[in-house]
Amino acid sequence: MQQDARLPWQPYPELSDAERLERARGCYETLRTRRSCRAFSDQAVPRAVIEQAILAAGTAPSGANHQPWHFAAIESPEAKAAIRVAAEEEERQFYSGRAGSAWLKALRPLGTDAEKPFLEIAPWLIVPFAQRRGGVEADDDLQNYYVSESVGLACGMLLATLHCAGLATLIHTPNPMRFLNRVCQRPEQERPMMIIVVGHAAADATIPAHALRKKSLDQISSWI
Ligand code: IYR
């Protein structure tokens, strides 16, 4: 195959600046309603929706286009139970001291604790794994670049897609989380980055008021 073939740029839709602004505002209005959900119902989510979201994540930019990610999508009740047991074990130690007082103080407004029933109740858990080596072809064993950045970008796109599909999500980060390699049967050289809990919010779900405190444009930007 010719390695350096080039194709013409496929034009994006032609919009006026007013239409562009309207679309950007629309995206913002959609994304600003995303909340971390900590109480899920057991309402099912079709596998096809999860597949589309992972496909969307897989379009993210990555170092040298090596796409250094693998997404383990888990719906098996046994696997979810195993993840809950292992995560709660780590979290109990985390919340009973390992986190340190400053970290625990920072988490207080969220009201989180070591109990993670949603890991079994929500219909899907997605675990993104970061690959230090790989490449585009299945049997490539090349150095990957900007691995954390690439996987972070893919996870952001995954989260945005799931939100657009009307699903509730939570990023859960058991600490440490190496047990995920065992449960998801992934090789040791892959690093689990987080658990993305996916489903529908429980009827009695709440959010901490703290979650609504978003920084202003002035706080998060400078214009040079
Ligand atoms: N992993 C813990 C603690 C936790 C840490 C941060 I930073 C958060 O933003 C939320 C929780 C847990 O999931 O409870």
Tab-separated table of C-alpha atoms and ligand atoms in Angstrom:
chain	number	residue	atom	x	y	z
A	1	MET	CA	0.000	0.000	0.000
A	2	GLN	CA	1.188	3.506	-0.768
A	3	GLN	CA	2.129	4.976	2.640
A	4	ASP	CA	1.932	8.701	1.979
A	5	ALA	CA	-1.175	8.938	-0.187
A	6	ARG	CA	-3.147	12.159	0.238
A	7	LEU	CA	-6.836	12.788	-0.337
A	8	PRO	CA	-8.704	16.059	-0.803
A	9	TRP	CA	-10.129	17.731	2.290
A	10	GLN	CA	-13.854	16.983	2.590
A	11	PRO	CA	-15.487	20.387	3.116
A	12	TYR	CA	-17.520	21.005	6.256
A	13	PRO	CA	-21.023	22.452	5.828
A	14	GLU	CA	-21.073	26.062	4.607
A	15	LEU	CA	-22.549	28.185	7.366
A	16	SER	CA	-22.874	31.888	7.977
A	17	ASP	CA	-21.138	33.257	11.070
A	18	ALA	CA	-24.575	33.679	12.637
A	19	GLU	CA	-25.366	29.994	12.003
A	20	ARG	CA	-21.965	29.008	13.384
A	21	LEU	CA	-22.597	30.974	16.547
A	22	GLU	CA	-26.044	29.412	16.853
A	23	ARG	CA	-24.566	25.910	16.521
A	24	ALA	CA	-21.785	26.622	18.997
A	25	ARG	CA	-24.368	27.956	21.445
A	26	GLY	CA	-26.526	24.902	20.855
A	27	CYS	CA	-23.607	22.592	21.638
A	28	TYR	CA	-22.882	24.544	24.793
A	29	GLU	CA	-26.542	24.436	25.848
A	30	THR	CA	-26.531	20.664	25.385
A	31	LEU	CA	-23.205	19.997	27.090
A	32	ARG	CA	-23.884	22.294	30.040
A	33	THR	CA	-26.734	20.028	31.145
A	34	ARG	CA	-24.374	17.068	31.611
A	35	ARG	CA	-24.033	16.109	35.281
A	36	SER	CA	-22.146	13.349	37.016
A	37	CYS	CA	-24.824	10.855	38.076
A	38	ARG	CA	-24.316	8.830	41.263
A	39	ALA	CA	-27.671	7.057	41.460
A	40	PHE	CA	-28.597	4.915	38.469
A	41	SER	CA	-31.695	2.884	37.626
A	42	ASP	CA	-31.401	-0.588	36.125
A	43	GLN	CA	-33.144	0.516	32.904
A	44	ALA	CA	-31.469	-1.232	29.985
A	45	VAL	CA	-29.436	0.565	27.307
A	46	PRO	CA	-29.090	-1.168	23.930
A	47	ARG	CA	-25.605	-2.365	23.059
A	48	ALA	CA	-25.907	-0.548	19.694
A	49	VAL	CA	-25.911	2.831	21.508
A	50	ILE	CA	-22.719	1.936	23.369
A	51	GLU	CA	-21.149	0.759	20.112
A	52	GLN	CA	-21.911	4.105	18.421
A	53	ALA	CA	-20.457	6.032	21.366
A	54	ILE	CA	-17.251	3.970	21.275
A	55	LEU	CA	-17.027	4.515	17.511
A	56	ALA	CA	-17.345	8.265	18.165
A	57	ALA	CA	-14.588	8.072	20.809
A	58	GLY	CA	-12.413	6.234	18.297
A	59	THR	CA	-12.492	9.247	15.955
A	60	ALA	CA	-10.522	11.341	18.481
A	61	PRO	CA	-7.156	12.763	17.433
A	62	SER	CA	-4.180	10.850	18.813
A	63	GLY	CA	-0.384	10.947	18.738
A	64	ALA	CA	0.749	9.848	15.244
A	65	ASN	CA	-2.843	8.582	14.785
A	66	HIS	CA	-1.876	5.428	16.686
A	67	GLN	CA	-5.235	5.432	18.542
A	68	PRO	CA	-3.682	4.123	21.770
A	69	TRP	CA	-6.937	3.031	23.390
A	70	HIS	CA	-9.067	0.008	24.054
A	71	PHE	CA	-12.588	0.255	25.477
A	72	ALA	CA	-13.858	-2.686	27.526
A	73	ALA	CA	-17.683	-2.525	27.542
A	74	ILE	CA	-19.090	-4.527	30.433
A	75	GLU	CA	-22.696	-5.637	30.866
A	76	SER	CA	-22.140	-9.045	32.480
A	77	PRO	CA	-23.635	-8.987	36.012
A	78	GLU	CA	-20.792	-11.210	37.240
A	79	ALA	CA	-18.103	-8.887	35.894
A	80	LYS	CA	-19.910	-5.825	37.283
A	81	ALA	CA	-20.173	-7.488	40.702
A	82	ALA	CA	-16.460	-8.343	40.650
A	83	ILE	CA	-15.635	-4.723	39.798
A	84	ARG	CA	-17.857	-3.451	42.597
A	85	VAL	CA	-16.247	-5.734	45.196
A	86	ALA	CA	-12.702	-4.763	44.169
A	87	ALA	CA	-13.493	-1.044	43.805
A	88	GLU	CA	-15.231	-0.800	47.182
A	89	GLU	CA	-12.312	-2.532	48.867
A	90	GLU	CA	-9.909	0.109	47.528
A	91	GLU	CA	-12.365	2.932	48.211
A	92	ARG	CA	-12.829	1.908	51.856
A	93	GLN	CA	-9.093	2.360	52.387
A	94	PHE	CA	-9.136	5.580	50.383
A	95	TYR	CA	-11.964	7.129	52.422
A	96	SER	CA	-10.669	5.853	55.752
A	97	GLY	CA	-7.346	7.631	55.437
A	98	ARG	CA	-5.274	6.816	52.387
A	99	ALA	CA	-6.619	9.867	50.546
A	100	GLY	CA	-5.270	12.274	53.152
A	101	SER	CA	-7.261	15.038	54.836
A	102	ALA	CA	-6.938	17.688	52.081
A	103	TRP	CA	-8.292	15.356	49.408
A	104	LEU	CA	-11.151	14.156	51.623
A	105	LYS	CA	-12.022	17.773	52.420
A	106	ALA	CA	-12.099	18.598	48.685
A	107	LEU	CA	-14.507	15.701	48.097
A	108	ARG	CA	-16.883	16.601	50.936
A	109	PRO	CA	-19.141	18.866	48.780
A	110	LEU	CA	-19.704	15.914	46.419
A	111	GLY	CA	-20.953	13.659	49.208
A	112	THR	CA	-19.153	10.589	47.845
A	113	ASP	CA	-18.199	7.604	49.978
A	114	ALA	CA	-16.891	4.055	49.582
A	115	GLU	CA	-20.286	2.576	48.664
A	116	LYS	CA	-20.567	2.109	44.889
A	117	PRO	CA	-23.846	0.214	44.250
A	118	PHE	CA	-24.173	1.882	40.844
A	119	LEU	CA	-21.329	-0.329	39.614
A	120	GLU	CA	-23.827	-3.216	39.666
A	121	ILE	CA	-27.079	-1.347	39.015
A	122	ALA	CA	-26.143	0.629	35.890
A	123	PRO	CA	-26.506	-1.401	32.689
A	124	TRP	CA	-23.021	-0.639	31.315
A	125	LEU	CA	-19.523	0.057	32.558
A	126	ILE	CA	-16.927	1.171	30.030
A	127	VAL	CA	-13.263	0.928	30.991
A	128	PRO	CA	-10.855	2.786	28.692
A	129	PHE	CA	-7.369	1.261	28.645
A	130	ALA	CA	-4.312	3.249	27.513
A	131	GLN	CA	-1.753	1.454	25.357
A	132	ARG	CA	1.904	2.529	25.666
A	133	ARG	CA	2.751	0.536	22.563
A	134	GLY	CA	0.730	-0.375	19.493
A	135	GLY	CA	0.110	1.316	16.164
A	136	VAL	CA	-2.671	1.290	13.604
A	137	GLU	CA	-2.349	-2.325	12.483
A	138	ALA	CA	-3.498	-5.033	14.882
A	139	ASP	CA	-0.033	-6.599	15.122
A	140	ASP	CA	1.984	-3.336	15.277
A	141	ASP	CA	4.263	-2.978	18.310
A	142	LEU	CA	5.374	0.644	17.936
A	143	GLN	CA	5.927	3.343	20.540
A	144	ASN	CA	2.731	5.376	21.112
A	145	TYR	CA	2.900	9.122	21.791
A	146	TYR	CA	0.884	11.498	23.990
A	147	VAL	CA	-0.981	8.486	25.278
A	148	SER	CA	-2.775	10.084	28.249
A	149	GLU	CA	-3.728	13.129	26.205
A	150	SER	CA	-5.072	10.959	23.376
A	151	VAL	CA	-7.106	8.710	25.652
A	152	GLY	CA	-8.386	11.748	27.563
A	153	LEU	CA	-9.610	13.303	24.321
A	154	ALA	CA	-11.309	10.051	23.293
A	155	CYS	CA	-13.000	9.787	26.688
A	156	GLY	CA	-14.286	13.359	26.402
A	157	MET	CA	-15.809	12.546	23.033
A	158	LEU	CA	-17.279	9.331	24.441
A	159	LEU	CA	-18.862	11.251	27.311
A	160	ALA	CA	-20.235	13.958	24.999
A	161	THR	CA	-21.756	11.339	22.681
A	162	LEU	CA	-23.375	9.429	25.539
A	163	HIS	CA	-24.798	12.700	26.850
A	164	CYS	CA	-26.167	13.583	23.390
A	165	ALA	CA	-27.787	10.123	23.359
A	166	GLY	CA	-29.649	11.112	26.527
A	167	LEU	CA	-27.675	8.858	28.861
A	168	ALA	CA	-26.407	9.564	32.344
A	169	THR	CA	-22.730	8.954	33.054
A	170	LEU	CA	-20.259	8.949	35.902
A	171	ILE	CA	-16.494	8.909	35.772
A	172	HIS	CA	-15.456	6.656	38.629
A	173	THR	CA	-11.802	6.345	39.545
A	174	PRO	CA	-11.125	3.583	42.064
A	175	ASN	CA	-7.649	4.095	43.401
A	176	PRO	CA	-5.631	1.982	42.578
A	177	MET	CA	-7.503	0.304	39.713
A	178	ARG	CA	-5.135	-2.349	38.383
A	179	PHE	CA	-7.740	-5.033	39.248
A	180	LEU	CA	-9.547	-3.895	36.087
A	181	ASN	CA	-6.902	-5.641	33.941
A	182	ARG	CA	-7.874	-8.946	35.538
A	183	VAL	CA	-11.647	-8.491	35.307
A	184	CYS	CA	-11.496	-7.130	31.741
A	185	GLN	CA	-8.822	-9.636	30.677
A	186	ARG	CA	-6.504	-6.956	29.347
A	187	PRO	CA	-2.693	-7.327	29.206
A	188	GLU	CA	-0.556	-5.776	31.952
A	189	GLN	CA	1.036	-3.264	29.571
A	190	GLU	CA	-2.366	-1.573	29.158
A	191	ARG	CA	-3.346	0.940	31.844
A	192	PRO	CA	-6.978	1.267	32.938
A	193	MET	CA	-7.779	5.000	33.109
A	194	MET	CA	-11.217	5.147	34.740
A	195	ILE	CA	-14.604	3.464	34.849
A	196	ILE	CA	-17.330	5.213	32.846
A	197	VAL	CA	-20.678	4.234	34.337
A	198	VAL	CA	-23.497	4.515	31.768
A	199	GLY	CA	-27.261	4.280	32.094
A	200	HIS	CA	-30.276	6.246	33.266
A	201	ALA	CA	-30.545	8.280	36.444
A	202	ALA	CA	-32.603	6.741	39.255
A	203	ALA	CA	-35.954	8.441	39.911
A	204	ASP	CA	-34.608	9.790	43.235
A	205	ALA	CA	-31.157	10.829	41.961
A	206	THR	CA	-29.816	14.131	43.268
A	207	ILE	CA	-26.837	16.289	42.442
A	208	PRO	CA	-24.693	18.258	44.870
A	209	ALA	CA	-25.238	22.019	44.585
A	210	HIS	CA	-21.456	22.225	44.249
A	211	ALA	CA	-21.766	20.613	40.785
A	212	LEU	CA	-23.451	23.741	39.423
A	213	ARG	CA	-20.528	25.981	40.284
A	214	LYS	CA	-18.843	26.380	36.901
A	215	LYS	CA	-16.073	28.884	36.293
A	216	SER	CA	-16.906	31.881	34.112
A	217	LEU	CA	-15.449	32.501	30.654
A	218	ASP	CA	-13.211	35.164	32.225
A	219	GLN	CA	-11.864	32.669	34.717
A	220	ILE	CA	-11.038	29.987	32.191
A	221	SER	CA	-9.757	32.024	29.258
A	222	SER	CA	-7.376	34.759	28.224
A	223	TRP	CA	-7.305	36.424	24.828
A	224	ILE	CA	-3.958	37.396	23.402
B	1	IYR	N1	-12.270	7.587	43.710
B	1	IYR	C1	-13.129	8.086	44.741
B	1	IYR	C2	-12.855	9.479	45.123
B	1	IYR	C3	-13.138	10.558	44.191
B	1	IYR	C4	-12.098	11.355	43.770
B	1	IYR	C5	-12.332	12.457	43.023
B	1	IYR	I1	-10.784	13.683	42.545
B	1	IYR	C6	-13.649	12.769	42.622
B	1	IYR	O1	-13.879	13.901	41.850
B	1	IYR	C7	-14.695	11.989	43.047
B	1	IYR	C8	-14.425	10.883	43.834
B	1	IYR	C9	-14.603	7.851	44.409
B	1	IYR	O2	-14.924	7.574	43.263
B	1	IYR	O3	-15.437	7.945	45.306
